[in-house]
CSV table of N, CA, C and O in Angstrom, one decimal:
chain,number,residue,atom,x,y,z
A,2,MET,N,37.1,23.7,3.3
A,2,MET,CA,36.1,22.8,3.9
A,2,MET,C,35.6,21.8,2.9
A,2,MET,O,35.2,22.2,1.8
A,3,THR,N,35.5,20.6,3.3
A,3,THR,CA,35.0,19.5,2.4
A,3,THR,C,33.6,19.2,2.7
A,3,THR,O,33.3,18.8,3.9
A,4,ASP,N,32.7,19.2,1.8
A,4,ASP,CA,31.3,18.9,2.0
A,4,ASP,C,30.9,17.7,1.0
A,4,ASP,O,31.6,17.4,0.1
A,5,ALA,N,29.8,17.1,1.3
A,5,ALA,CA,29.3,16.1,0.4
A,5,ALA,C,28.9,16.7,-0.9
A,5,ALA,O,28.6,17.8,-1.0
A,6,VAL,N,28.9,15.9,-1.9
A,6,VAL,CA,28.6,16.3,-3.2
A,6,VAL,C,27.1,16.8,-3.2
A,6,VAL,O,26.2,16.1,-2.7
A,7,GLY,N,26.8,18.0,-3.7
A,7,GLY,CA,25.5,18.4,-3.8
A,7,GLY,C,25.0,19.1,-2.5
A,7,GLY,O,23.8,19.3,-2.3
A,8,SER,N,25.9,19.4,-1.6
A,8,SER,CA,25.5,20.0,-0.3
A,8,SER,C,25.0,21.4,-0.5
A,8,SER,O,25.4,22.1,-1.5
A,9,ILE,N,24.1,21.8,0.3
A,9,ILE,CA,23.6,23.2,0.2
A,9,ILE,C,24.6,24.2,0.5
A,9,ILE,O,24.6,25.3,0.0
A,10,ASP,N,25.6,23.9,1.3
A,10,ASP,CA,26.7,24.8,1.7
A,10,ASP,C,27.6,25.1,0.5
A,10,ASP,O,28.3,26.1,0.6
A,11,THR,N,27.7,24.3,-0.5
A,11,THR,CA,28.6,24.5,-1.6
A,11,THR,C,28.0,25.6,-2.5
A,11,THR,O,26.8,25.7,-2.7
A,12,PRO,N,28.9,26.3,-3.2
A,12,PRO,CA,28.4,27.4,-4.1
A,12,PRO,C,27.7,26.8,-5.3
A,12,PRO,O,26.9,27.4,-6.0
A,13,ASP,N,28.0,25.5,-5.7
A,13,ASP,CA,27.4,24.9,-6.8
A,13,ASP,C,25.9,24.7,-6.7
A,13,ASP,O,25.1,24.8,-7.6
A,14,ALA,N,25.5,24.5,-5.4
A,14,ALA,CA,24.0,24.2,-5.2
A,14,ALA,C,23.2,25.4,-5.5
A,14,ALA,O,22.1,25.3,-6.0
A,15,ASP,N,23.7,26.7,-5.2
A,15,ASP,CA,23.0,27.9,-5.5
A,15,ASP,C,22.8,28.1,-7.0
A,15,ASP,O,21.7,28.5,-7.5
A,16,GLU,N,23.8,27.7,-7.8
A,16,GLU,CA,23.7,27.9,-9.3
A,16,GLU,C,22.7,26.9,-9.9
A,16,GLU,O,21.9,27.3,-10.8
A,17,VAL,N,22.6,25.7,-9.4
A,17,VAL,CA,21.7,24.7,-9.9
A,17,VAL,C,20.3,25.1,-9.6
A,17,VAL,O,19.4,25.0,-10.4
A,18,GLN,N,20.0,25.6,-8.4
A,18,GLN,CA,18.7,26.0,-8.0
A,18,GLN,C,18.2,27.2,-8.8
A,18,GLN,O,17.0,27.3,-9.1
A,19,GLU,N,19.1,28.1,-9.1
A,19,GLU,CA,18.7,29.3,-9.9
A,19,GLU,C,18.3,28.9,-11.4
A,19,GLU,O,17.5,29.5,-12.0
A,20,ALA,N,19.0,27.8,-11.9
A,20,ALA,CA,18.7,27.4,-13.3
A,20,ALA,C,17.4,26.8,-13.5
A,20,ALA,O,16.8,26.9,-14.5
A,21,LYS,N,16.8,26.2,-12.4
A,21,LYS,CA,15.4,25.6,-12.5
A,21,LYS,C,14.4,26.7,-12.5
A,21,LYS,O,14.4,27.6,-11.7
A,22,LYS,N,13.4,26.6,-13.4
A,22,LYS,CA,12.3,27.5,-13.5
A,22,LYS,C,11.1,26.9,-12.9
A,22,LYS,O,10.9,25.7,-13.0
A,23,ALA,N,10.3,27.6,-12.2
A,23,ALA,CA,9.0,27.1,-11.7
A,23,ALA,C,8.0,26.9,-12.8
A,23,ALA,O,7.8,27.8,-13.6
A,24,ARG,N,7.4,25.7,-12.8
A,24,ARG,CA,6.4,25.5,-13.9
A,24,ARG,C,5.0,25.9,-13.4
A,24,ARG,O,4.7,25.7,-12.2
A,25,LYS,N,4.3,26.4,-14.3
A,25,LYS,CA,2.9,26.7,-13.9
A,25,LYS,C,1.9,25.7,-14.4
A,25,LYS,O,1.8,25.4,-15.6
A,26,GLY,N,1.3,25.0,-13.4
A,26,GLY,CA,0.3,24.0,-13.8
A,26,GLY,C,0.8,22.6,-14.2
A,26,GLY,O,0.2,21.6,-13.9
A,27,GLY,N,1.9,22.5,-15.0
A,27,GLY,CA,2.4,21.3,-15.4
A,27,GLY,C,1.4,20.6,-16.4
A,27,GLY,O,0.7,21.3,-17.1
A,28,LYS,N,1.4,19.3,-16.5
A,28,LYS,CA,0.6,18.6,-17.5
A,28,LYS,C,-0.9,18.6,-17.1
A,28,LYS,O,-1.7,18.5,-18.0
A,29,ARG,N,-1.2,18.7,-15.8
A,29,ARG,CA,-2.5,18.6,-15.4
A,29,ARG,C,-3.3,19.9,-15.8
A,29,ARG,O,-4.5,19.8,-16.1
A,30,ALA,N,-2.7,21.0,-16.0
A,30,ALA,CA,-3.4,22.2,-16.3
A,30,ALA,C,-3.9,22.1,-17.8
A,30,ALA,O,-4.8,22.8,-18.1
A,31,LYS,N,-3.3,21.3,-18.6
A,31,LYS,CA,-3.6,21.3,-20.0
A,31,LYS,C,-4.9,20.4,-20.3
A,31,LYS,O,-5.5,20.5,-21.3
A,32,LYS,N,-5.2,19.5,-19.4
A,32,LYS,CA,-6.3,18.5,-19.5
A,32,LYS,C,-7.4,18.9,-18.6
A,32,LYS,O,-7.2,19.4,-17.5
A,33,GLY,N,-8.6,18.7,-19.1
A,33,GLY,CA,-9.8,18.9,-18.3
A,33,GLY,C,-10.0,17.7,-17.3
A,33,GLY,O,-9.4,16.7,-17.4
A,34,PRO,N,-10.9,17.9,-16.4
A,34,PRO,CA,-11.1,16.9,-15.4
A,34,PRO,C,-11.7,15.5,-16.0
A,34,PRO,O,-11.3,14.5,-15.5
A,35,LEU,N,-12.5,15.6,-17.0
A,35,LEU,CA,-13.0,14.4,-17.6
A,35,LEU,C,-11.9,13.6,-18.3
A,35,LEU,O,-11.8,12.4,-18.3
A,36,LYS,N,-11.0,14.3,-19.0
A,36,LYS,CA,-9.8,13.7,-19.7
A,36,LYS,C,-8.9,13.0,-18.6
A,36,LYS,O,-8.3,12.0,-18.9
A,37,ARG,N,-8.7,13.7,-17.5
A,37,ARG,CA,-7.8,13.1,-16.5
A,37,ARG,C,-8.5,11.9,-15.9
A,37,ARG,O,-7.8,10.9,-15.6
A,38,LEU,N,-9.8,11.9,-15.7
A,38,LEU,CA,-10.5,10.7,-15.2
A,38,LEU,C,-10.4,9.6,-16.2
A,38,LEU,O,-10.2,8.4,-15.8
A,39,ALA,N,-10.6,9.9,-17.5
A,39,ALA,CA,-10.5,8.8,-18.5
A,39,ALA,C,-9.0,8.2,-18.5
A,39,ALA,O,-8.9,7.0,-18.6
A,40,THR,N,-8.0,9.1,-18.4
A,40,THR,CA,-6.7,8.6,-18.4
A,40,THR,C,-6.4,7.7,-17.1
A,40,THR,O,-5.8,6.7,-17.2
A,41,PHE,N,-7.0,8.1,-16.0
A,41,PHE,CA,-6.9,7.4,-14.8
A,41,PHE,C,-7.4,6.0,-15.0
A,41,PHE,O,-6.8,4.9,-14.6
A,42,TYR,N,-8.6,5.9,-15.6
A,42,TYR,CA,-9.3,4.5,-15.8
A,42,TYR,C,-8.5,3.7,-16.8
A,42,TYR,O,-8.4,2.5,-16.7
A,43,ARG,N,-8.0,4.4,-17.8
A,43,ARG,CA,-7.1,3.6,-18.8
A,43,ARG,C,-5.9,3.1,-18.1
A,43,ARG,O,-5.5,1.9,-18.4
A,44,GLN,N,-5.3,3.8,-17.2
A,44,GLN,CA,-4.1,3.3,-16.5
A,44,GLN,C,-4.5,2.2,-15.6
A,44,GLN,O,-3.7,1.2,-15.4
A,45,ILE,N,-5.7,2.2,-15.0
A,45,ILE,CA,-6.1,1.1,-14.1
A,45,ILE,C,-6.3,-0.2,-14.9
A,45,ILE,O,-5.8,-1.2,-14.5
A,46,ILE,N,-6.9,-0.1,-16.1
A,46,ILE,CA,-7.1,-1.2,-16.9
A,46,ILE,C,-5.8,-1.8,-17.4
A,46,ILE,O,-5.5,-3.0,-17.5
A,47,ALA,N,-4.8,-0.9,-17.8
A,47,ALA,CA,-3.5,-1.3,-18.2
A,47,ALA,C,-2.8,-2.1,-17.1
A,47,ALA,O,-2.1,-3.1,-17.3
A,48,GLU,N,-2.9,-1.6,-15.9
A,48,GLU,CA,-2.2,-2.3,-14.7
A,48,GLU,C,-2.9,-3.6,-14.4
A,48,GLU,O,-2.3,-4.6,-14.1
A,49,LEU,N,-4.2,-3.7,-14.6
A,49,LEU,CA,-4.9,-4.9,-14.3
A,49,LEU,C,-4.6,-6.0,-15.4
A,49,LEU,O,-4.6,-7.2,-15.1
A,50,ARG,N,-4.2,-5.6,-16.5
A,50,ARG,CA,-3.8,-6.6,-17.6
A,50,ARG,C,-2.5,-7.2,-17.2
A,50,ARG,O,-2.1,-8.3,-17.7
A,51,LYS,N,-1.7,-6.5,-16.4
A,51,LYS,CA,-0.3,-7.0,-16.0
A,51,LYS,C,-0.4,-8.0,-14.9
A,51,LYS,O,0.5,-8.7,-14.7
A,52,VAL,N,-1.5,-8.1,-14.2
A,52,VAL,CA,-1.7,-8.9,-13.0
A,52,VAL,C,-1.7,-10.4,-13.5
A,52,VAL,O,-2.4,-10.7,-14.4
A,53,VAL,N,-1.0,-11.2,-12.7
A,53,VAL,CA,-1.0,-12.7,-13.0
A,53,VAL,C,-2.1,-13.2,-12.1
A,53,VAL,O,-1.9,-13.3,-10.8
A,54,TRP,N,-3.2,-13.6,-12.7
A,54,TRP,CA,-4.4,-14.1,-11.9
A,54,TRP,C,-4.2,-15.6,-11.5
A,54,TRP,O,-3.7,-16.3,-12.3
A,55,PRO,N,-4.6,-16.0,-10.3
A,55,PRO,CA,-4.4,-17.4,-9.9
A,55,PRO,C,-5.4,-18.3,-10.7
A,55,PRO,O,-6.5,-17.8,-11.0
A,56,THR,N,-5.0,-19.5,-10.8
A,56,THR,CA,-5.9,-20.5,-11.4
A,56,THR,C,-7.0,-20.9,-10.4
A,56,THR,O,-6.9,-20.6,-9.2
A,57,ARG,N,-8.0,-21.7,-10.8
A,57,ARG,CA,-9.0,-22.1,-9.9
A,57,ARG,C,-8.5,-23.0,-8.8
A,57,ARG,O,-8.9,-22.9,-7.7
A,58,ASN,N,-7.5,-23.9,-9.2
A,58,ASN,CA,-6.9,-24.7,-8.1
A,58,ASN,C,-6.1,-23.9,-7.1
A,58,ASN,O,-6.2,-24.2,-5.9
A,59,GLN,N,-5.4,-23.0,-7.6
A,59,GLN,CA,-4.6,-22.1,-6.7
A,59,GLN,C,-5.5,-21.3,-5.8
A,59,GLN,O,-5.3,-21.2,-4.6
A,60,LEU,N,-6.6,-20.8,-6.4
A,60,LEU,CA,-7.5,-20.0,-5.6
A,60,LEU,C,-8.2,-20.8,-4.5
A,60,LEU,O,-8.4,-20.4,-3.4
A,61,THR,N,-8.6,-22.1,-4.9
A,61,THR,CA,-9.2,-23.0,-3.9
A,61,THR,C,-8.2,-23.3,-2.8
A,61,THR,O,-8.6,-23.3,-1.6
A,62,SER,N,-7.0,-23.6,-3.1
A,62,SER,CA,-6.0,-24.0,-2.1
A,62,SER,C,-5.7,-22.8,-1.2
A,62,SER,O,-5.6,-22.9,0.1
A,63,TYR,N,-5.6,-21.6,-1.8
A,63,TYR,CA,-5.3,-20.4,-1.0
A,63,TYR,C,-6.5,-20.1,0.0
A,63,TYR,O,-6.3,-19.7,1.1
A,64,THR,N,-7.7,-20.2,-0.5
A,64,THR,CA,-8.9,-20.0,0.3
A,64,THR,C,-8.9,-20.9,1.5
A,64,THR,O,-9.2,-20.6,2.6
A,65,THR,N,-8.6,-22.2,1.2
A,65,THR,CA,-8.7,-23.2,2.2
A,65,THR,C,-7.6,-22.9,3.3
A,65,THR,O,-7.9,-23.0,4.5
A,66,VAL,N,-6.4,-22.5,2.9
A,66,VAL,CA,-5.4,-22.2,3.9
A,66,VAL,C,-5.8,-21.0,4.7
A,66,VAL,O,-5.6,-21.0,5.9
A,67,VAL,N,-6.4,-20.0,4.1
A,67,VAL,CA,-6.8,-18.8,4.9
A,67,VAL,C,-7.9,-19.1,5.9
A,67,VAL,O,-7.8,-18.7,7.0
A,68,ILE,N,-8.9,-19.9,5.4
A,68,ILE,CA,-10.0,-20.3,6.4
A,68,ILE,C,-9.4,-21.1,7.5
A,68,ILE,O,-9.8,-20.9,8.7
A,69,PHE,N,-8.5,-22.1,7.2
A,69,PHE,CA,-7.9,-22.9,8.2
A,69,PHE,C,-7.1,-22.0,9.2
A,69,PHE,O,-7.2,-22.2,10.5
A,70,PHE,N,-6.3,-21.1,8.7
A,70,PHE,CA,-5.5,-20.2,9.6
A,70,PHE,C,-6.4,-19.4,10.5
A,70,PHE,O,-6.2,-19.2,11.7
A,71,VAL,N,-7.5,-18.8,9.9
A,71,VAL,CA,-8.4,-18.0,10.7
A,71,VAL,C,-9.1,-18.8,11.8
A,71,VAL,O,-9.3,-18.3,12.9
A,72,ALA,N,-9.5,-20.0,11.5
A,72,ALA,CA,-10.1,-20.9,12.5
A,72,ALA,C,-9.1,-21.2,13.6
A,72,ALA,O,-9.5,-21.2,14.8
A,73,ILE,N,-7.8,-21.4,13.3
A,73,ILE,CA,-6.8,-21.6,14.3
A,73,ILE,C,-6.6,-20.4,15.2
A,73,ILE,O,-6.6,-20.4,16.4
A,74,MET,N,-6.6,-19.2,14.5
A,74,MET,CA,-6.4,-18.0,15.3
A,74,MET,C,-7.7,-17.7,16.2
A,74,MET,O,-7.5,-17.2,17.3
A,75,ILE,N,-8.9,-18.0,15.7
A,75,ILE,CA,-10.1,-17.8,16.5
A,75,ILE,C,-10.0,-18.7,17.8
A,75,ILE,O,-10.3,-18.3,18.9
A,76,ALA,N,-9.6,-20.0,17.5
A,76,ALA,CA,-9.4,-20.9,18.7
A,76,ALA,C,-8.4,-20.5,19.7
A,76,ALA,O,-8.6,-20.5,20.9
A,77,LEU,N,-7.3,-19.9,19.2
A,77,LEU,CA,-6.2,-19.4,20.0
A,77,LEU,C,-6.7,-18.3,20.9
A,77,LEU,O,-6.5,-18.2,22.1
A,78,VAL,N,-7.3,-17.3,20.2
A,78,VAL,CA,-7.8,-16.1,21.0
A,78,VAL,C,-8.9,-16.5,22.0
A,78,VAL,O,-8.9,-16.0,23.1
A,79,THR,N,-9.7,-17.5,21.6
A,79,THR,CA,-10.8,-18.0,22.5
A,79,THR,C,-10.1,-18.6,23.8
A,79,THR,O,-10.6,-18.3,24.9
A,80,VAL,N,-9.1,-19.4,23.6
A,80,VAL,CA,-8.5,-20.1,24.7
A,80,VAL,C,-7.8,-19.0,25.6
A,80,VAL,O,-7.9,-19.1,26.8
A,81,ILE,N,-7.1,-18.1,25.0
A,81,ILE,CA,-6.4,-17.0,25.8
A,81,ILE,C,-7.5,-16.2,26.5
A,81,ILE,O,-7.3,-15.9,27.7
A,82,ASP,N,-8.6,-15.9,25.9
A,82,ASP,CA,-9.6,-15.1,26.5
A,82,ASP,C,-10.2,-15.9,27.7
A,82,ASP,O,-10.5,-15.3,28.8
A,83,TYR,N,-10.5,-17.1,27.5
A,83,TYR,CA,-11.1,-18.0,28.5
A,83,TYR,C,-10.1,-18.1,29.7
A,83,TYR,O,-10.5,-17.9,30.9
A,84,GLY,N,-8.8,-18.2,29.4
A,84,GLY,CA,-7.8,-18.3,30.5
A,84,GLY,C,-7.7,-17.0,31.3
A,84,GLY,O,-7.6,-17.0,32.5
A,85,LEU,N,-7.7,-15.9,30.6
A,85,LEU,CA,-7.6,-14.6,31.3
A,85,LEU,C,-8.8,-14.3,32.1
A,85,LEU,O,-8.8,-13.7,33.1
A,86,ASN,N,-10.0,-14.7,31.6
A,86,ASN,CA,-11.2,-14.5,32.3
A,86,ASN,C,-11.2,-15.3,33.6
A,86,ASN,O,-11.6,-14.7,34.6
A,87,HIS,N,-10.8,-16.5,33.6
A,87,HIS,CA,-10.7,-17.3,34.8
A,87,HIS,C,-9.6,-16.7,35.8
A,87,HIS,O,-9.8,-16.7,37.0
A,88,ALA,N,-8.5,-16.3,35.2
A,88,ALA,CA,-7.5,-15.7,36.0
A,88,ALA,C,-8.0,-14.4,36.7
A,88,ALA,O,-7.7,-14.2,37.9
A,89,ALA,N,-8.7,-13.6,36.0
A,89,ALA,CA,-9.3,-12.3,36.6
A,89,ALA,C,-10.3,-12.7,37.7
A,89,ALA,O,-10.3,-12.0,38.7
A,90,LYS,N,-11.1,-13.7,37.4
A,90,LYS,CA,-12.1,-14.1,38.5
A,90,LYS,C,-11.4,-14.6,39.7
A,90,LYS,O,-11.8,-14.4,40.8
A,91,TYR,N,-10.3,-15.3,39.5
A,91,TYR,CA,-9.5,-15.9,40.6
A,91,TYR,C,-8.8,-14.8,41.4
A,91,TYR,O,-8.9,-14.8,42.6
A,92,VAL,N,-8.3,-13.8,40.7
A,92,VAL,CA,-7.5,-12.7,41.4
A,92,VAL,C,-8.5,-11.8,42.1
A,92,VAL,O,-8.3,-11.4,43.3
A,93,PHE,N,-9.6,-11.4,41.4
A,93,PHE,CA,-10.5,-10.3,41.9
A,93,PHE,C,-11.7,-10.9,42.6
A,93,PHE,O,-12.5,-10.2,43.1
A,94,GLY,N,-11.8,-12.2,42.7
A,94,GLY,CA,-12.9,-12.9,43.4
A,94,GLY,C,-14.1,-13.0,42.6
A,94,GLY,O,-15.2,-12.9,42.5
């Protein structure tokens, strides 16, 4: 019988699973909650340093585009709502 590599039905899979030992606690068990919290904040700061922040001109243009798009969407939803309101009044009297 031919199975995919690493299939559970093959005898190799049983040997690999037996070789792994269950770890107790892992790395978290060695550190206290305050050290884990400090590590978490250090990682946050490290990730924020990698972020490419927009310039003032980019930020202004992005904000303008978003406000313009939101205004168009508000107008579109208002027109659709107004039309459906009049259609419902026409149908139901």
